């Protein structure tokens, strides 16, 4: 695919702006600042499967050159001195990169003289240009802001394949995107199964981006501001998204034929621990003779920790102490992972866990947690160290002055400080029925109508029950080898896209 963009050179004119402090006295001086659009772009290019570099001319000050080189190291790209000679510039890139296997895009400010580069085989992209007339050089592209460059590359590469790729627009918080991208999950260059990933940004009009997108992959829970739980099992919870996510939501509502790998409505049960527990209750219908039970943990919704009838309600729900207490809101809010392990009914008084809450059975499970990941038709799992059995936790409880054990499940879990293993992974010594879990995973995928999700399983000591204790949408599955997980991730997206298109075609032909 030699006609696709495979390398990007960013001219220094698009990298730095002088601050109000004036001329710097050394290379570490903050007088040279990286433009916001440049920082955004370098982050996107870093793991995009497209080579990237920063160029500068021979007349640039040594201080500024040092700043550029430091930026290049920070963002894992090259820094090139390009001479006035076109051939010299091309040779400099070739020596560093070799044959990139495609076109090199040269990005430069409109105010800078870039005409000397046009006779080379580079694709010139001018930033900040006025409206282009049809008679201008066809080897040049024009954009208003640097944030538009990923979209420009995406559109160019799709056209170069004769539209024979699927453009996946994605949106999630930066830290999660970094987890995916550094394993090569989001290339701007076509994957082996024909996907190009476009990072959606709220810094430019979303509609102009979505017009060039075939399907959206979202982690909408990253864009939640608040969740107002409904008191009714019929009506839905009220979710408030960020302004940008609201714009995406309106676009999808206004364009009923617009595709999402998993529509927003499909993830709503995952936001509510009570709804997930109610869904898991139905797993008991899947129990087969001669096999272990697969189930959710016993649970109880609590709206008042001081309810005098709470001990009896716990008993009626088959809950014995200790129990784990979790907010009903499962994600998307600051305190949705603030939890506690309680050992006596007195521990509920003044408990610092948001209400409404879900009190969940604490399962003795030999400190072994199985993390399962569903990527379309593929199911993977990893074994992790988990919280210790209740007897060991009781010792911690006593050392803590008979106070409940509080923790944030995203940051740390209560552990056995006397018998710690190094690292998170452990050797599995419990009897896992993998086929049982895979059957449950397929049932959950069909019931929830989700393509990519994860869930945690523990195996109860004594009974051998396989208990699902948590479920989440679009996990990073970072415990799975990227050479296995990322192709499966791509396949899940492509197969879901094709299934939706086939379904749309069937509906259209029958109407």
PDB file of N, CA, C and O in Angstrom, residues 22-94:
ATOM      1  N   UNK A  22       9.401  35.893  26.954  1.00  0.00           N
ATOM      2  CA  UNK A  22      10.408  36.414  26.051  1.00  0.00           C
ATOM      3  C   UNK A  22      11.409  35.356  25.633  1.00  0.00           C
ATOM      4  O   UNK A  22      11.126  34.178  25.602  1.00  0.00           O
ATOM      5  N   UNK A  23      12.621  35.759  25.307  1.00  0.00           N
ATOM      6  CA  UNK A  23      13.648  34.860  24.783  1.00  0.00           C
ATOM      7  C   UNK A  23      14.231  34.015  25.906  1.00  0.00           C
ATOM      8  O   UNK A  23      14.636  34.538  26.941  1.00  0.00           O
ATOM      9  N   UNK A  24      14.308  32.702  25.708  1.00  0.00           N
ATOM     10  CA  UNK A  24      14.842  31.829  26.756  1.00  0.00           C
ATOM     11  C   UNK A  24      16.345  31.987  26.900  1.00  0.00           C
ATOM     12  O   UNK A  24      17.053  32.328  25.975  1.00  0.00           O
ATOM     13  N   UNK A  25      16.849  31.703  28.092  1.00  0.00           N
ATOM     14  CA  UNK A  25      18.279  31.764  28.339  1.00  0.00           C
ATOM     15  C   UNK A  25      18.931  30.396  28.227  1.00  0.00           C
ATOM     16  O   UNK A  25      20.143  30.293  28.125  1.00  0.00           O
ATOM     17  N   UNK A  26      18.139  29.318  28.281  1.00  0.00           N
ATOM     18  CA  UNK A  26      18.685  27.972  28.107  1.00  0.00           C
ATOM     19  C   UNK A  26      17.601  27.042  27.606  1.00  0.00           C
ATOM     20  O   UNK A  26      16.437  27.405  27.563  1.00  0.00           O
ATOM     21  N   UNK A  27      17.980  25.841  27.274  1.00  0.00           N
ATOM     22  CA  UNK A  27      17.063  24.900  26.639  1.00  0.00           C
ATOM     23  C   UNK A  27      15.960  24.447  27.563  1.00  0.00           C
ATOM     24  O   UNK A  27      14.927  23.967  27.119  1.00  0.00           O
ATOM     25  N   UNK A  28      16.167  24.587  28.880  1.00  0.00           N
ATOM     26  CA  UNK A  28      15.133  24.165  29.820  1.00  0.00           C
ATOM     27  C   UNK A  28      14.166  25.293  30.166  1.00  0.00           C
ATOM     28  O   UNK A  28      13.244  25.111  30.945  1.00  0.00           O
ATOM     29  N   UNK A  29      14.400  26.462  29.598  1.00  0.00           N
ATOM     30  CA  UNK A  29      13.543  27.607  29.877  1.00  0.00           C
ATOM     31  C   UNK A  29      12.152  27.358  29.323  1.00  0.00           C
ATOM     32  O   UNK A  29      11.983  26.763  28.262  1.00  0.00           O
ATOM     33  N   UNK A  30      11.130  27.793  30.057  1.00  0.00           N
ATOM     34  CA  UNK A  30       9.738  27.551  29.663  1.00  0.00           C
ATOM     35  C   UNK A  30       9.232  28.565  28.650  1.00  0.00           C
ATOM     36  O   UNK A  30       8.056  28.598  28.342  1.00  0.00           O
ATOM     37  N   UNK A  31      10.136  29.415  28.117  1.00  0.00           N
ATOM     38  CA  UNK A  31       9.692  30.445  27.176  1.00  0.00           C
ATOM     39  C   UNK A  31       9.193  29.848  25.874  1.00  0.00           C
ATOM     40  O   UNK A  31       8.404  30.468  25.166  1.00  0.00           O
ATOM     41  N   UNK A  32       9.672  28.650  25.522  1.00  0.00           N
ATOM     42  CA  UNK A  32       9.154  27.950  24.354  1.00  0.00           C
ATOM     43  C   UNK A  32       8.108  26.945  24.824  1.00  0.00           C
ATOM     44  O   UNK A  32       8.404  26.046  25.601  1.00  0.00           O
ATOM     45  N   UNK A  33       6.904  27.104  24.349  1.00  0.00           N
ATOM     46  CA  UNK A  33       5.811  26.232  24.773  1.00  0.00           C
ATOM     47  C   UNK A  33       5.294  25.420  23.595  1.00  0.00           C
ATOM     48  O   UNK A  33       5.174  25.932  22.487  1.00  0.00           O
ATOM     49  N   UNK A  34       4.989  24.178  23.864  1.00  0.00           N
ATOM     50  CA  UNK A  34       4.403  23.321  22.847  1.00  0.00           C
ATOM     51  C   UNK A  34       2.954  23.741  22.629  1.00  0.00           C
ATOM     52  O   UNK A  34       2.189  23.876  23.578  1.00  0.00           O
ATOM     53  N   UNK A  35       2.610  23.964  21.380  1.00  0.00           N
ATOM     54  CA  UNK A  35       1.241  24.365  21.076  1.00  0.00           C
ATOM     55  C   UNK A  35       0.273  23.267  21.514  1.00  0.00           C
ATOM     56  O   UNK A  35       0.571  22.070  21.364  1.00  0.00           O
ATOM     57  N   UNK A  36      -0.906  23.634  22.045  1.00  0.00           N
ATOM     58  CA  UNK A  36      -1.873  22.612  22.492  1.00  0.00           C
ATOM     59  C   UNK A  36      -2.223  21.614  21.388  1.00  0.00           C
ATOM     60  O   UNK A  36      -2.293  20.422  21.617  1.00  0.00           O
ATOM     61  N   UNK A  37      -2.430  22.114  20.183  1.00  0.00           N
ATOM     62  CA  UNK A  37      -2.751  21.219  19.079  1.00  0.00           C
ATOM     63  C   UNK A  37      -1.606  20.281  18.755  1.00  0.00           C
ATOM     64  O   UNK A  37      -1.819  19.126  18.370  1.00  0.00           O
ATOM     65  N   UNK A  38      -0.361  20.761  18.944  1.00  0.00           N
ATOM     66  CA  UNK A  38       0.809  19.925  18.669  1.00  0.00           C
ATOM     67  C   UNK A  38       0.915  18.790  19.683  1.00  0.00           C
ATOM     68  O   UNK A  38       1.219  17.648  19.334  1.00  0.00           O
ATOM     69  N   UNK A  39       0.658  19.097  20.939  1.00  0.00           N
ATOM     70  CA  UNK A  39       0.701  18.069  21.984  1.00  0.00           C
ATOM     71  C   UNK A  39      -0.337  16.983  21.711  1.00  0.00           C
ATOM     72  O   UNK A  39      -0.050  15.786  21.807  1.00  0.00           O
ATOM     73  N   UNK A  40      -1.545  17.412  21.354  1.00  0.00           N
ATOM     74  CA  UNK A  40      -2.608  16.467  21.016  1.00  0.00           C
ATOM     75  C   UNK A  40      -2.189  15.563  19.863  1.00  0.00           C
ATOM     76  O   UNK A  40      -2.321  14.336  19.929  1.00  0.00           O
ATOM     77  N   UNK A  41      -1.639  16.176  18.824  1.00  0.00           N
ATOM     78  CA  UNK A  41      -1.288  15.426  17.622  1.00  0.00           C
ATOM     79  C   UNK A  41      -0.155  14.439  17.883  1.00  0.00           C
ATOM     80  O   UNK A  41      -0.204  13.283  17.441  1.00  0.00           O
ATOM     81  N   UNK A  42       0.862  14.858  18.614  1.00  0.00           N
ATOM     82  CA  UNK A  42       1.982  13.971  18.905  1.00  0.00           C
ATOM     83  C   UNK A  42       1.533  12.760  19.715  1.00  0.00           C
ATOM     84  O   UNK A  42       2.038  11.644  19.512  1.00  0.00           O
ATOM     85  N   UNK A  43       0.576  12.955  20.632  1.00  0.00           N
ATOM     86  CA  UNK A  43       0.048  11.823  21.404  1.00  0.00           C
ATOM     87  C   UNK A  43      -0.672  10.837  20.494  1.00  0.00           C
ATOM     88  O   UNK A  43      -0.564   9.627  20.666  1.00  0.00           O
ATOM     89  N   UNK A  44      -1.439  11.356  19.529  1.00  0.00           N
ATOM     90  CA  UNK A  44      -2.185  10.476  18.630  1.00  0.00           C
ATOM     91  C   UNK A  44      -1.263   9.723  17.670  1.00  0.00           C
ATOM     92  O   UNK A  44      -1.523   8.572  17.327  1.00  0.00           O
ATOM     93  N   UNK A  45      -0.194  10.393  17.219  1.00  0.00           N
ATOM     94  CA  UNK A  45       0.707   9.768  16.256  1.00  0.00           C
ATOM     95  C   UNK A  45       1.639   8.751  16.906  1.00  0.00           C
ATOM     96  O   UNK A  45       2.143   7.842  16.247  1.00  0.00           O
ATOM     97  N   UNK A  46       1.845   8.887  18.201  1.00  0.00           N
ATOM     98  CA  UNK A  46       2.864   8.103  18.898  1.00  0.00           C
ATOM     99  C   UNK A  46       2.697   6.597  18.703  1.00  0.00           C
ATOM    100  O   UNK A  46       3.661   5.871  18.505  1.00  0.00           O
ATOM    101  N   UNK A  47       1.459   6.107  18.769  1.00  0.00           N
ATOM    102  CA  UNK A  47       1.209   4.673  18.644  1.00  0.00           C
ATOM    103  C   UNK A  47       0.261   4.375  17.481  1.00  0.00           C
ATOM    104  O   UNK A  47      -0.530   3.440  17.549  1.00  0.00           O
ATOM    105  N   UNK A  48       0.364   5.161  16.406  1.00  0.00           N
ATOM    106  CA  UNK A  48      -0.616   5.080  15.320  1.00  0.00           C
ATOM    107  C   UNK A  48      -0.203   4.160  14.176  1.00  0.00           C
ATOM    108  O   UNK A  48      -0.924   4.040  13.196  1.00  0.00           O
ATOM    109  N   UNK A  49       0.959   3.517  14.283  1.00  0.00           N
ATOM    110  CA  UNK A  49       1.552   2.711  13.202  1.00  0.00           C
ATOM    111  C   UNK A  49       2.031   3.586  12.041  1.00  0.00           C
ATOM    112  O   UNK A  49       2.299   3.094  10.954  1.00  0.00           O
ATOM    113  N   UNK A  50       2.116   4.895  12.284  1.00  0.00           N
ATOM    114  CA  UNK A  50       2.639   5.834  11.291  1.00  0.00           C
ATOM    115  C   UNK A  50       3.885   6.491  11.878  1.00  0.00           C
ATOM    116  O   UNK A  50       3.834   7.018  12.999  1.00  0.00           O
ATOM    117  N   UNK A  51       5.008   6.453  11.155  1.00  0.00           N
ATOM    118  CA  UNK A  51       6.226   7.076  11.645  1.00  0.00           C
ATOM    119  C   UNK A  51       6.008   8.580  11.762  1.00  0.00           C
ATOM    120  O   UNK A  51       5.311   9.191  10.947  1.00  0.00           O
ATOM    121  N   UNK A  52       6.620   9.188  12.755  1.00  0.00           N
ATOM    122  CA  UNK A  52       6.453  10.636  12.939  1.00  0.00           C
ATOM    123  C   UNK A  52       7.780  11.271  13.321  1.00  0.00           C
ATOM    124  O   UNK A  52       8.648  10.642  13.944  1.00  0.00           O
ATOM    125  N   UNK A  53       7.927  12.525  12.924  1.00  0.00           N
ATOM    126  CA  UNK A  53       9.146  13.252  13.219  1.00  0.00           C
ATOM    127  C   UNK A  53       8.908  14.752  13.226  1.00  0.00           C
ATOM    128  O   UNK A  53       7.873  15.239  12.757  1.00  0.00           O
ATOM    129  N   UNK A  54       9.860  15.477  13.779  1.00  0.00           N
ATOM    130  CA  UNK A  54       9.819  16.941  13.827  1.00  0.00           C
ATOM    131  C   UNK A  54      11.011  17.451  13.016  1.00  0.00           C
ATOM    132  O   UNK A  54      12.134  16.951  13.163  1.00  0.00           O
ATOM    133  N   UNK A  55      10.773  18.447  12.173  1.00  0.00           N
ATOM    134  CA  UNK A  55      11.862  18.975  11.340  1.00  0.00           C
ATOM    135  C   UNK A  55      12.140  20.437  11.676  1.00  0.00           C
ATOM    136  O   UNK A  55      11.270  21.163  12.159  1.00  0.00           O
ATOM    137  N   UNK A  56      13.375  20.851  11.419  1.00  0.00           N
ATOM    138  CA  UNK A  56      13.754  22.249  11.603  1.00  0.00           C
ATOM    139  C   UNK A  56      14.840  22.590  10.589  1.00  0.00           C
ATOM    140  O   UNK A  56      15.524  21.708  10.060  1.00  0.00           O
ATOM    141  N   UNK A  57      14.997  23.876  10.305  1.00  0.00           N
ATOM    142  CA  UNK A  57      15.983  24.338   9.338  1.00  0.00           C
ATOM    143  C   UNK A  57      17.295  24.713   9.991  1.00  0.00           C
ATOM    144  O   UNK A  57      17.396  24.818  11.213  1.00  0.00           O
ATOM    145  N   UNK A  58      18.333  24.959   9.195  1.00  0.00           N
ATOM    146  CA  UNK A  58      19.667  25.254   9.733  1.00  0.00           C
ATOM    147  C   UNK A  58      19.754  26.586  10.461  1.00  0.00           C
ATOM    148  O   UNK A  58      20.685  26.812  11.228  1.00  0.00           O
ATOM    149  N   UNK A  59      18.780  27.489  10.270  1.00  0.00           N
ATOM    150  CA  UNK A  59      18.873  28.793  10.901  1.00  0.00           C
ATOM    151  C   UNK A  59      18.245  28.883  12.278  1.00  0.00           C
ATOM    152  O   UNK A  59      18.229  29.962  12.895  1.00  0.00           O
ATOM    153  N   UNK A  60      17.742  27.780  12.811  1.00  0.00           N
ATOM    154  CA  UNK A  60      17.036  27.807  14.099  1.00  0.00           C
ATOM    155  C   UNK A  60      18.035  27.935  15.252  1.00  0.00           C
ATOM    156  O   UNK A  60      19.137  27.384  15.201  1.00  0.00           O
ATOM    157  N   UNK A  61      17.643  28.668  16.298  1.00  0.00           N
ATOM    158  CA  UNK A  61      18.532  28.882  17.440  1.00  0.00           C
ATOM    159  C   UNK A  61      18.822  27.566  18.161  1.00  0.00           C
ATOM    160  O   UNK A  61      17.968  26.674  18.224  1.00  0.00           O
ATOM    161  N   UNK A  62      20.032  27.417  18.725  1.00  0.00           N
ATOM    162  CA  UNK A  62      20.382  26.184  19.451  1.00  0.00           C
ATOM    163  C   UNK A  62      19.410  25.872  20.597  1.00  0.00           C
ATOM    164  O   UNK A  62      19.099  24.700  20.848  1.00  0.00           O
ATOM    165  N   UNK A  63      18.954  26.904  21.306  1.00  0.00           N
ATOM    166  CA  UNK A  63      18.021  26.676  22.411  1.00  0.00           C
ATOM    167  C   UNK A  63      16.724  26.048  21.924  1.00  0.00           C
ATOM    168  O   UNK A  63      16.195  25.113  22.528  1.00  0.00           O
ATOM    169  N   UNK A  64      16.224  26.557  20.827  1.00  0.00           N
ATOM    170  CA  UNK A  64      14.971  26.034  20.293  1.00  0.00           C
ATOM    171  C   UNK A  64      15.162  24.620  19.758  1.00  0.00           C
ATOM    172  O   UNK A  64      14.282  23.759  19.911  1.00  0.00           O
ATOM    173  N   UNK A  65      16.310  24.368  19.155  1.00  0.00           N
ATOM    174  CA  UNK A  65      16.603  23.018  18.663  1.00  0.00           C
ATOM    175  C   UNK A  65      16.625  22.024  19.819  1.00  0.00           C
ATOM    176  O   UNK A  65      16.083  20.917  19.724  1.00  0.00           O
ATOM    177  N   UNK A  66      17.235  22.427  20.937  1.00  0.00           N
ATOM    178  CA  UNK A  66      17.284  21.546  22.106  1.00  0.00           C
ATOM    179  C   UNK A  66      15.889  21.244  22.641  1.00  0.00           C
ATOM    180  O   UNK A  66      15.604  20.124  23.067  1.00  0.00           O
ATOM    181  N   UNK A  67      15.022  22.243  22.626  1.00  0.00           N
ATOM    182  CA  UNK A  67      13.645  22.034  23.072  1.00  0.00           C
ATOM    183  C   UNK A  67      12.948  21.036  22.151  1.00  0.00           C
ATOM    184  O   UNK A  67      12.259  20.120  22.603  1.00  0.00           O
ATOM    185  N   UNK A  68      13.135  21.204  20.842  1.00  0.00           N
ATOM    186  CA  UNK A  68      12.509  20.293  19.878  1.00  0.00           C
ATOM    187  C   UNK A  68      13.010  18.861  20.073  1.00  0.00           C
ATOM    188  O   UNK A  68      12.228  17.904  20.008  1.00  0.00           O
ATOM    189  N   UNK A  69      14.293  18.705  20.308  1.00  0.00           N
ATOM    190  CA  UNK A  69      14.849  17.362  20.505  1.00  0.00           C
ATOM    191  C   UNK A  69      14.291  16.724  21.774  1.00  0.00           C
ATOM    192  O   UNK A  69      14.038  15.515  21.817  1.00  0.00           O
ATOM    193  N   UNK A  70      14.109  17.529  22.809  1.00  0.00           N
ATOM    194  CA  UNK A  70      13.542  17.006  24.053  1.00  0.00           C
ATOM    195  C   UNK A  70      12.100  16.559  23.844  1.00  0.00           C
ATOM    196  O   UNK A  70      11.666  15.517  24.358  1.00  0.00           O
ATOM    197  N   UNK A  71      11.352  17.337  23.054  1.00  0.00           N
ATOM    198  CA  UNK A  71       9.968  16.968  22.740  1.00  0.00           C
ATOM    199  C   UNK A  71       9.932  15.670  21.939  1.00  0.00           C
ATOM    200  O   UNK A  71       9.096  14.795  22.176  1.00  0.00           O
ATOM    201  N   UNK A  72      10.846  15.540  20.981  1.00  0.00           N
ATOM    202  CA  UNK A  72      10.906  14.327  20.154  1.00  0.00           C
ATOM    203  C   UNK A  72      11.135  13.095  21.015  1.00  0.00           C
ATOM    204  O   UNK A  72      10.512  12.052  20.809  1.00  0.00           O
ATOM    205  N   UNK A  73      12.031  13.208  22.005  1.00  0.00           N
ATOM    206  CA  UNK A  73      12.281  12.075  22.915  1.00  0.00           C
ATOM    207  C   UNK A  73      11.031  11.767  23.727  1.00  0.00           C
ATOM    208  O   UNK A  73      10.652  10.601  23.900  1.00  0.00           O
ATOM    209  N   UNK A  74      10.376  12.794  24.225  1.00  0.00           N
ATOM    210  CA  UNK A  74       9.184  12.613  25.065  1.00  0.00           C
ATOM    211  C   UNK A  74       8.080  11.880  24.316  1.00  0.00           C
ATOM    212  O   UNK A  74       7.376  11.034  24.897  1.00  0.00           O
ATOM    213  N   UNK A  75       7.914  12.182  23.030  1.00  0.00           N
ATOM    214  CA  UNK A  75       6.817  11.597  22.260  1.00  0.00           C
ATOM    215  C   UNK A  75       7.285  10.468  21.315  1.00  0.00           C
ATOM    216  O   UNK A  75       6.549  10.074  20.417  1.00  0.00           O
ATOM    217  N   UNK A  76       8.478   9.974  21.554  1.00  0.00           N
ATOM    218  CA  UNK A  76       9.002   8.808  20.817  1.00  0.00           C
ATOM    219  C   UNK A  76       9.004   9.023  19.306  1.00  0.00           C
ATOM    220  O   UNK A  76       8.591   8.150  18.540  1.00  0.00           O
ATOM    221  N   UNK A  77       9.443  10.198  18.868  1.00  0.00           N
ATOM    222  CA  UNK A  77       9.554  10.447  17.431  1.00  0.00           C
ATOM    223  C   UNK A  77      10.960  10.957  17.114  1.00  0.00           C
ATOM    224  O   UNK A  77      11.785  11.130  18.008  1.00  0.00           O
ATOM    225  N   UNK A  78      11.223  11.190  15.844  1.00  0.00           N
ATOM    226  CA  UNK A  78      12.554  11.627  15.397  1.00  0.00           C
ATOM    227  C   UNK A  78      12.605  13.151  15.290  1.00  0.00           C
ATOM    228  O   UNK A  78      11.574  13.820  15.212  1.00  0.00           O
ATOM    229  N   UNK A  79      13.819  13.684  15.290  1.00  0.00           N
ATOM    230  CA  UNK A  79      14.013  15.119  15.075  1.00  0.00           C
ATOM    231  C   UNK A  79      15.042  15.281  13.951  1.00  0.00           C
ATOM    232  O   UNK A  79      16.163  14.755  14.038  1.00  0.00           O
ATOM    233  N   UNK A  80      14.645  15.994  12.903  1.00  0.00           N
ATOM    234  CA  UNK A  80      15.469  16.068  11.698  1.00  0.00           C
ATOM    235  C   UNK A  80      15.887  17.504  11.389  1.00  0.00           C
ATOM    236  O   UNK A  80      15.067  18.425  11.478  1.00  0.00           O
ATOM    237  N   UNK A  81      17.136  17.666  11.001  1.00  0.00           N
ATOM    238  CA  UNK A  81      17.605  18.919  10.417  1.00  0.00           C
ATOM    239  C   UNK A  81      17.441  18.793   8.910  1.00  0.00           C
ATOM    240  O   UNK A  81      18.099  17.962   8.269  1.00  0.00           O
ATOM    241  N   UNK A  82      16.543  19.595   8.338  1.00  0.00           N
ATOM    242  CA  UNK A  82      16.304  19.556   6.903  1.00  0.00           C
ATOM    243  C   UNK A  82      16.969  20.750   6.243  1.00  0.00           C
ATOM    244  O   UNK A  82      16.699  21.898   6.589  1.00  0.00           O
ATOM    245  N   UNK A  83      17.831  20.464   5.312  1.00  0.00           N
ATOM    246  CA  UNK A  83      18.526  21.528   4.591  1.00  0.00           C
ATOM    247  C   UNK A  83      17.613  22.086   3.503  1.00  0.00           C
ATOM    248  O   UNK A  83      16.548  21.536   3.204  1.00  0.00           O
ATOM    249  N   UNK A  84      18.047  23.160   2.903  1.00  0.00           N
ATOM    250  CA  UNK A  84      17.230  23.811   1.869  1.00  0.00           C
ATOM    251  C   UNK A  84      17.007  22.893   0.683  1.00  0.00           C
ATOM    252  O   UNK A  84      15.981  22.945   0.015  1.00  0.00           O
ATOM    253  N   UNK A  85      17.937  22.031   0.433  1.00  0.00           N
ATOM    254  CA  UNK A  85      17.822  21.093  -0.689  1.00  0.00           C
ATOM    255  C   UNK A  85      16.737  20.073  -0.426  1.00  0.00           C
ATOM    256  O   UNK A  85      16.702  19.449   0.627  1.00  0.00           O
ATOM    257  N   UNK A  86      15.846  19.902  -1.392  1.00  0.00           N
ATOM    258  CA  UNK A  86      14.786  18.901  -1.265  1.00  0.00           C
ATOM    259  C   UNK A  86      15.377  17.514  -1.132  1.00  0.00           C
ATOM    260  O   UNK A  86      15.000  16.726  -0.262  1.00  0.00           O
ATOM    261  N   UNK A  87      16.342  17.184  -2.010  1.00  0.00           N
ATOM    262  CA  UNK A  87      16.946  15.860  -1.965  1.00  0.00           C
ATOM    263  C   UNK A  87      17.633  15.608  -0.632  1.00  0.00           C
ATOM    264  O   UNK A  87      17.598  14.498  -0.091  1.00  0.00           O
ATOM    265  N   UNK A  88      18.246  16.673  -0.078  1.00  0.00           N
ATOM    266  CA  UNK A  88      18.899  16.519   1.213  1.00  0.00           C
ATOM    267  C   UNK A  88      17.912  16.149   2.299  1.00  0.00           C
ATOM    268  O   UNK A  88      18.180  15.305   3.149  1.00  0.00           O
ATOM    269  N   UNK A  89      16.744  16.782   2.268  1.00  0.00           N
ATOM    270  CA  UNK A  89      15.716  16.474   3.256  1.00  0.00           C
ATOM    271  C   UNK A  89      15.213  15.059   3.130  1.00  0.00           C
ATOM    272  O   UNK A  89      15.066  14.334   4.122  1.00  0.00           O
ATOM    273  N   UNK A  90      14.956  14.640   1.886  1.00  0.00           N
ATOM    274  CA  UNK A  90      14.468  13.282   1.650  1.00  0.00           C
ATOM    275  C   UNK A  90      15.496  12.258   2.094  1.00  0.00           C
ATOM    276  O   UNK A  90      15.169  11.247   2.732  1.00  0.00           O
ATOM    277  N   UNK A  91      16.770  12.509   1.770  1.00  0.00           N
ATOM    278  CA  UNK A  91      17.826  11.580   2.157  1.00  0.00           C
ATOM    279  C   UNK A  91      17.968  11.478   3.663  1.00  0.00           C
ATOM    280  O   UNK A  91      18.254  10.394   4.195  1.00  0.00           O
ATOM    281  N   UNK A  92      17.783  12.593   4.351  1.00  0.00           N
ATOM    282  CA  UNK A  92      17.864  12.595   5.813  1.00  0.00           C
ATOM    283  C   UNK A  92      16.802  11.670   6.413  1.00  0.00           C
ATOM    284  O   UNK A  92      17.073  10.875   7.319  1.00  0.00           O
ATOM    285  N   UNK A  93      15.575  11.746   5.899  1.00  0.00           N
ATOM    286  CA  UNK A  93      14.477  10.895   6.377  1.00  0.00           C
ATOM    287  C   UNK A  93      14.764   9.436   6.030  1.00  0.00           C
ATOM    288  O   UNK A  93      14.576   8.534   6.854  1.00  0.00           O
ATOM    289  N   UNK A  94      15.229   9.197   4.817  1.00  0.00           N
ATOM    290  CA  UNK A  94      15.487   7.820   4.361  1.00  0.00           C
ATOM    291  C   UNK A  94      16.559   7.157   5.213  1.00  0.00           C
ATOM    292  O   UNK A  94      16.451   5.976   5.561  1.00  0.00           O
TER     293      UNK A  94
END
